[in-house]
Coordinates of C-alpha atoms in Angstrom, one line a residue:
M720 CA 82.7 6.9 165.6
K721 CA 85.9 6.0 167.8
N722 CA 86.6 9.4 169.6
G723 CA 82.7 9.2 169.9
K724 CA 82.9 5.8 171.6
M725 CA 86.0 7.3 173.6
K726 CA 83.7 10.3 174.7
W727 CA 80.8 8.3 176.1
F728 CA 83.2 5.7 177.7
M729 CA 85.1 9.0 179.4
S730 CA 81.6 10.5 180.3
L731 CA 80.8 7.2 182.0
M732 CA 84.0 7.7 184.0
I733 CA 83.5 10.6 185.0
V734 CA 79.7 9.9 186.3
F735 CA 81.4 6.7 188.3
S736 CA 83.9 9.5 189.7
L737 CA 81.6 11.8 191.2
L738 CA 79.0 8.5 192.5
M739 CA 82.3 7.5 194.7
I740 CA 82.2 11.2 195.8
S741 CA 78.8 11.6 196.6
A742 CA 78.8 8.2 198.2
C743 CA 81.6 9.7 200.5
G744 CA 79.5 12.6 202.2
N745 CA 77.2 14.3 199.8
K746 CA 73.6 14.1 201.0
T747 CA 70.8 13.0 198.9
T748 CA 68.0 14.4 200.7
S749 CA 67.2 17.7 202.1
K750 CA 64.7 19.2 204.1
S751 CA 62.3 22.2 202.9
A752 CA 62.3 25.2 205.3
D753 CA 59.0 23.6 206.6
G754 CA 60.5 20.4 208.0
R755 CA 59.2 18.4 205.0
V756 CA 61.4 15.9 202.8
E757 CA 62.2 17.2 199.7
F758 CA 61.7 14.8 196.9
R759 CA 63.9 15.9 193.8
I760 CA 62.8 14.6 190.5
G761 CA 64.9 15.0 187.4
Y762 CA 62.6 15.1 184.4
Q763 CA 62.4 14.8 180.7
V764 CA 60.5 16.7 178.4
I765 CA 58.8 13.5 177.0
P766 CA 55.0 13.0 176.6
N767 CA 54.7 10.5 179.3
A768 CA 52.6 10.1 182.6
E769 CA 55.6 12.1 184.4
L770 CA 55.2 15.1 182.1
L771 CA 51.5 15.0 182.3
A772 CA 51.5 14.8 186.1
K773 CA 53.6 17.9 186.2
A774 CA 51.2 19.5 183.7
T775 CA 48.1 19.0 185.5
K776 CA 49.8 19.7 188.9
M777 CA 49.5 16.2 190.1
F778 CA 52.5 16.9 192.2
E779 CA 51.8 19.5 194.1
E780 CA 47.8 18.6 195.1
K781 CA 48.6 14.8 195.4
F782 CA 51.6 14.6 197.5
K783 CA 51.2 14.4 201.1
G784 CA 53.7 16.1 203.5
V785 CA 56.1 16.2 200.8
K786 CA 58.3 19.0 199.0
V787 CA 58.3 18.0 195.3
T788 CA 61.0 19.6 192.9
L789 CA 61.3 19.3 189.3
H790 CA 64.6 20.0 187.5
Q791 CA 64.5 19.4 183.6
F792 CA 67.3 17.5 181.7
E793 CA 67.9 17.3 177.9
A794 CA 70.0 13.8 178.1
A795 CA 70.3 10.6 180.1
V796 CA 74.2 11.4 180.9
D797 CA 73.4 15.1 182.5
V798 CA 70.4 13.1 184.4
N799 CA 73.5 10.3 185.6
T800 CA 75.6 13.3 186.8
A801 CA 73.1 15.3 188.8
M802 CA 72.4 11.9 190.6
A803 CA 76.1 11.4 191.0
A804 CA 76.4 14.7 192.5
G805 CA 73.6 14.1 194.9
E806 CA 71.2 17.2 193.2
I807 CA 68.5 14.6 192.6
D808 CA 66.9 11.5 194.1
A809 CA 65.0 10.1 191.3
G810 CA 65.5 10.7 187.2
L811 CA 64.5 9.4 183.9
I812 CA 66.9 7.6 181.5
G813 CA 66.8 5.3 178.8
S814 CA 67.0 1.6 179.1
S815 CA 70.5 1.8 177.6
S816 CA 71.9 4.1 180.1
V817 CA 70.8 2.2 183.0
A818 CA 72.2 -0.9 181.4
S819 CA 75.5 0.6 181.5
G820 CA 74.6 2.1 184.9
V821 CA 74.2 -1.5 186.2
A822 CA 77.2 -2.7 184.9
Q823 CA 79.0 -0.3 186.8
N824 CA 77.7 -1.0 189.9
L825 CA 75.8 2.7 190.1
P826 CA 73.8 3.0 193.2
Y827 CA 70.4 3.3 192.3
K828 CA 67.2 0.8 191.0
V829 CA 64.6 0.9 188.7
I830 CA 61.4 1.8 190.0
W831 CA 58.9 2.4 187.3
L832 CA 58.8 2.6 183.4
H833 CA 57.7 6.1 182.0
D834 CA 57.1 4.5 178.6
V835 CA 58.2 1.8 176.2
I836 CA 59.2 3.6 173.0
G837 CA 57.4 3.3 170.0
D838 CA 57.3 5.6 167.2
N839 CA 58.6 8.6 169.7
E840 CA 61.9 7.9 168.7
A841 CA 62.8 7.7 165.4
L842 CA 65.6 8.2 162.2
A843 CA 64.5 11.0 160.3
V844 CA 66.7 12.2 157.3
K845 CA 66.6 15.3 155.2
K846 CA 64.3 14.9 151.7
D847 CA 67.1 15.7 149.9
S848 CA 69.8 13.6 151.5
G849 CA 69.4 10.3 149.0
I850 CA 68.0 8.4 152.1
K851 CA 65.4 6.1 151.4
S852 CA 66.2 3.2 153.5
L853 CA 68.6 2.5 156.3
E854 CA 71.1 1.0 153.7
D855 CA 71.6 4.1 152.6
V856 CA 73.0 5.9 155.3
V857 CA 76.4 4.7 154.6
G858 CA 78.8 7.6 154.0
K859 CA 76.4 10.2 155.3
K860 CA 76.4 12.2 159.0
I861 CA 73.9 11.0 161.1
A862 CA 73.6 12.7 164.6
V863 CA 72.4 10.8 167.9
S864 CA 72.7 11.2 171.7
F865 CA 75.4 9.2 173.1
G866 CA 74.7 7.1 175.9
S867 CA 70.9 7.2 174.9
T868 CA 68.4 4.8 173.7
T869 CA 68.4 6.3 170.2
H870 CA 72.2 5.5 170.0
Y871 CA 71.4 1.7 171.3
S872 CA 68.6 1.5 168.4
L873 CA 70.6 3.1 165.7
L874 CA 73.7 1.0 166.2
S875 CA 71.5 -2.2 166.5
A876 CA 69.6 -1.3 163.4
L877 CA 72.7 -1.1 161.7
K878 CA 73.8 -4.2 162.9
L879 CA 70.8 -5.9 162.4
K880 CA 71.0 -5.0 158.9
G881 CA 74.8 -5.9 158.5
I882 CA 76.0 -2.1 157.9
D883 CA 79.3 -1.4 159.5
Q884 CA 78.8 1.4 161.7
N885 CA 82.3 3.1 160.7
K886 CA 81.1 3.9 157.3
V887 CA 78.8 6.1 158.6
T888 CA 79.7 9.5 160.2
I889 CA 77.9 9.4 163.6
L890 CA 78.2 12.5 165.4
D891 CA 77.0 13.1 169.2
M892 CA 74.3 15.9 169.6
K893 CA 72.1 16.5 172.4
P894 CA 68.0 17.3 170.6
A895 CA 68.6 21.2 170.6
D896 CA 72.1 20.8 168.9
M897 CA 71.0 18.4 166.7
L898 CA 67.7 20.3 165.4
A899 CA 70.4 23.5 164.8
A900 CA 72.6 21.2 162.9
W901 CA 69.5 20.1 160.8
K902 CA 68.6 23.4 160.0
Q903 CA 72.0 24.3 159.2
G904 CA 72.1 21.3 156.7
Q905 CA 75.2 20.1 158.4
I906 CA 73.4 16.6 158.9
D907 CA 71.9 14.3 156.6
G908 CA 69.6 12.7 159.3
G909 CA 69.3 12.1 163.2
Y910 CA 67.9 9.5 165.5
V911 CA 65.8 11.4 168.0
W912 CA 62.7 12.0 170.0
Y913 CA 59.7 14.2 170.1
P914 CA 59.1 17.0 170.0
T915 CA 62.4 17.7 168.4
L916 CA 61.8 14.7 166.0
G917 CA 58.3 16.3 164.9
E918 CA 60.3 19.7 163.9
M919 CA 62.6 17.6 161.7
V920 CA 59.9 15.5 159.9
N921 CA 58.3 19.1 158.8
D922 CA 61.1 18.8 156.0
G923 CA 61.9 15.2 156.3
N924 CA 61.0 11.7 156.2
I925 CA 61.1 8.9 158.9
V926 CA 63.0 5.6 157.3
L927 CA 63.1 3.7 160.8
T928 CA 61.3 3.8 164.4
S929 CA 62.0 2.4 167.5
R930 CA 58.4 0.5 167.3
D931 CA 59.8 -1.5 164.1
L932 CA 63.0 -2.3 166.0
A933 CA 61.2 -3.7 168.9
K934 CA 59.2 -6.0 166.6
D935 CA 62.7 -7.7 166.2
G936 CA 63.2 -7.9 169.7
I937 CA 65.5 -4.5 170.5
L938 CA 63.2 -3.2 173.2
T939 CA 63.9 0.4 174.2
A940 CA 62.3 2.3 177.1
D941 CA 62.3 5.2 179.1
V942 CA 63.0 4.2 182.5
G943 CA 62.2 5.9 186.0
I944 CA 65.3 5.3 188.8
A945 CA 65.8 6.3 192.0
T946 CA 68.6 6.1 194.5
K947 CA 69.2 3.4 196.8
D948 CA 69.6 5.5 199.7
F949 CA 66.2 7.3 198.9
I950 CA 64.6 4.0 198.4
K951 CA 65.9 3.1 201.9
N952 CA 65.2 5.9 203.7
H953 CA 61.8 7.0 201.7
P954 CA 59.7 4.0 200.7
D955 CA 57.0 6.1 201.8
V956 CA 57.5 8.7 199.4
L957 CA 58.3 6.6 196.3
K958 CA 54.9 4.8 196.8
Q959 CA 53.0 8.1 196.4
Y960 CA 55.2 9.3 193.4
I961 CA 54.4 5.6 191.8
K962 CA 50.8 6.2 192.7
I963 CA 50.4 9.7 191.4
L964 CA 52.1 8.3 188.1
D965 CA 49.4 5.5 187.6
E966 CA 46.9 7.7 188.1
S967 CA 48.1 10.2 185.4
V968 CA 48.4 7.2 183.2
Q969 CA 45.0 6.5 184.1
L970 CA 44.0 9.8 182.9
Y971 CA 45.4 9.5 179.5
R972 CA 43.5 6.7 179.0
S973 CA 40.2 7.9 180.2
S974 CA 40.4 11.7 179.3
K975 CA 42.8 11.9 176.5
D976 CA 41.4 15.1 175.6
E977 CA 41.7 16.6 179.1
A978 CA 45.3 15.3 178.9
A979 CA 46.4 16.8 175.7
E980 CA 45.0 20.1 176.6
A981 CA 47.1 19.7 179.6
M982 CA 50.3 18.6 178.0
K983 CA 50.3 21.0 174.9
N984 CA 51.9 23.8 177.1
E985 CA 54.6 21.4 178.2
L986 CA 55.6 20.5 174.8
N987 CA 54.5 23.6 173.5
V988 CA 52.6 22.5 170.8
S989 CA 48.7 22.2 169.5
K990 CA 46.2 20.2 171.4
E991 CA 46.2 18.1 168.3
D992 CA 49.6 17.5 168.0
A993 CA 49.9 16.7 171.6
T994 CA 47.5 13.8 171.4
F995 CA 49.6 12.7 168.5
F996 CA 53.0 12.9 170.6
M997 CA 51.3 11.1 173.1
D998 CA 50.0 8.1 171.4
Q999 CA 53.8 7.4 170.0
L1000 CA 54.8 6.1 173.2
I1001 CA 53.3 2.8 175.2
W1002 CA 51.8 3.9 178.4
L1003 CA 51.7 1.3 181.1
D1004 CA 50.1 1.2 184.1
A1005 CA 51.4 0.0 187.5
K1006 CA 49.3 -3.3 187.3
E1007 CA 50.8 -4.2 183.4
Q1008 CA 54.6 -3.0 184.6
A1009 CA 54.2 -5.9 187.5
S1010 CA 54.0 -8.2 185.0
D1011 CA 56.1 -11.1 184.0
E1012 CA 56.7 -8.9 180.7
Y1013 CA 57.9 -6.0 182.1
L1014 CA 59.5 -5.5 185.7
G1015 CA 57.4 -8.2 187.3
T1016 CA 57.2 -8.4 191.4
V1017 CA 59.7 -8.4 194.5
D1018 CA 59.3 -12.3 194.6
K1019 CA 59.6 -12.7 190.6
K1020 CA 61.2 -10.2 188.3
G1021 CA 60.1 -9.7 184.8
S1022 CA 61.8 -10.0 181.8
F1023 CA 62.9 -6.6 181.8
S1024 CA 66.0 -7.7 183.4
K1025 CA 66.8 -9.7 180.6
A1026 CA 66.3 -6.9 178.4
L1027 CA 68.8 -4.8 180.3
K1028 CA 71.5 -7.3 180.3
D1029 CA 71.1 -7.8 176.6
T1030 CA 71.5 -4.4 175.9
A1031 CA 74.8 -4.3 178.1
E1032 CA 75.8 -7.1 176.0
F1033 CA 75.5 -4.7 173.1
L1034 CA 77.1 -1.9 174.9
K1035 CA 80.1 -4.1 175.6
T1036 CA 80.7 -4.8 172.1
Q1037 CA 80.7 -1.3 171.5
K1038 CA 83.3 -0.9 174.3
A1039 CA 81.0 1.6 176.1
I1040 CA 81.3 -0.9 179.2
N1041 CA 84.4 -3.2 179.9
T1042 CA 82.1 -6.3 181.5
V1043 CA 78.6 -7.3 181.8
P1044 CA 77.2 -8.7 185.0
D1045 CA 75.1 -11.8 185.4
L1046 CA 71.5 -11.9 185.0
K1047 CA 71.0 -11.5 188.8
A1048 CA 72.4 -8.1 188.9
Y1049 CA 69.9 -6.7 186.6
E1050 CA 67.0 -8.4 188.8
D1051 CA 68.6 -7.3 191.8
A1052 CA 68.5 -3.9 190.1
I1053 CA 65.0 -3.5 189.8
E1054 CA 63.0 -2.7 192.9
P1055 CA 59.1 -3.2 192.0
K1056 CA 57.7 -3.2 195.1
F1057 CA 56.1 0.6 195.1
L1058 CA 53.9 -0.9 192.0
Q1059 CA 51.9 -3.3 194.2
K1060 CA 48.8 -1.4 195.5
D1061 CA 47.8 -1.7 199.4

């Protein structure tokens, strides 16, 4: 685990260095051949409103005067690196990555909660692993994507149960690598999200979900961030973006059958499975996100800022970050103005 922490810390330092380089000259936006602003979005294959908007071609049909390009990523560290290099303007990363990013003063802000994580992220274990409860992971090999919400959830769960993490072999793996290791019998379990989680559950068992942890106050979310430069220079674009995401949430709520039909191709699953995967997450519309419970408003930031600070406090105990800024820094890192309707 010690080597894993160092690897994670070094990756964050690399991201920070890249951000310093980009601040010295990399352009953060570009124009398409026809003169439109190009809005570059880094997304992940997670069954939320953004993926549904992609599946239903909302971005192409509803964006006015903007060329949207979508770039797929597997993990938060890759999104951070791409944003640092000036390759994307907005992206999806987990709340733990946001917490560490704010602590390092990375130049982005939170503009949207793609989802609050529930049963979509869980610890799956092999049926023959002998693991029946979290206490049984001692001496086992458990995979997780370092720096992700699953990493935070796993370590928080171990702490909650009083389990010494050094007595567990925790391996850093992206979802695709984790699935391969699972199939080859190289790991006993993995804390991961759908659709990888779904494939692992086919011959495994779930012993813990992020919904379970949320009941104990350990909140995680998939967070939409945008660079400060793009927020400053193109607020109208982000306003359109959030409006489309909000419409996507309403589509899911009002026409789940239609949403599942569109989403199945993105997830490469059946329509029934697409419905199941979407239901594992908590989808929030713009009005709900603007409440005190989540992002809040421009005048009064919500409690999500405290959740980020709490996450950062935990990351510091793991030596993933050196210092934790005060609550105001996390409140300042939230930009809820795009949630408000005209």
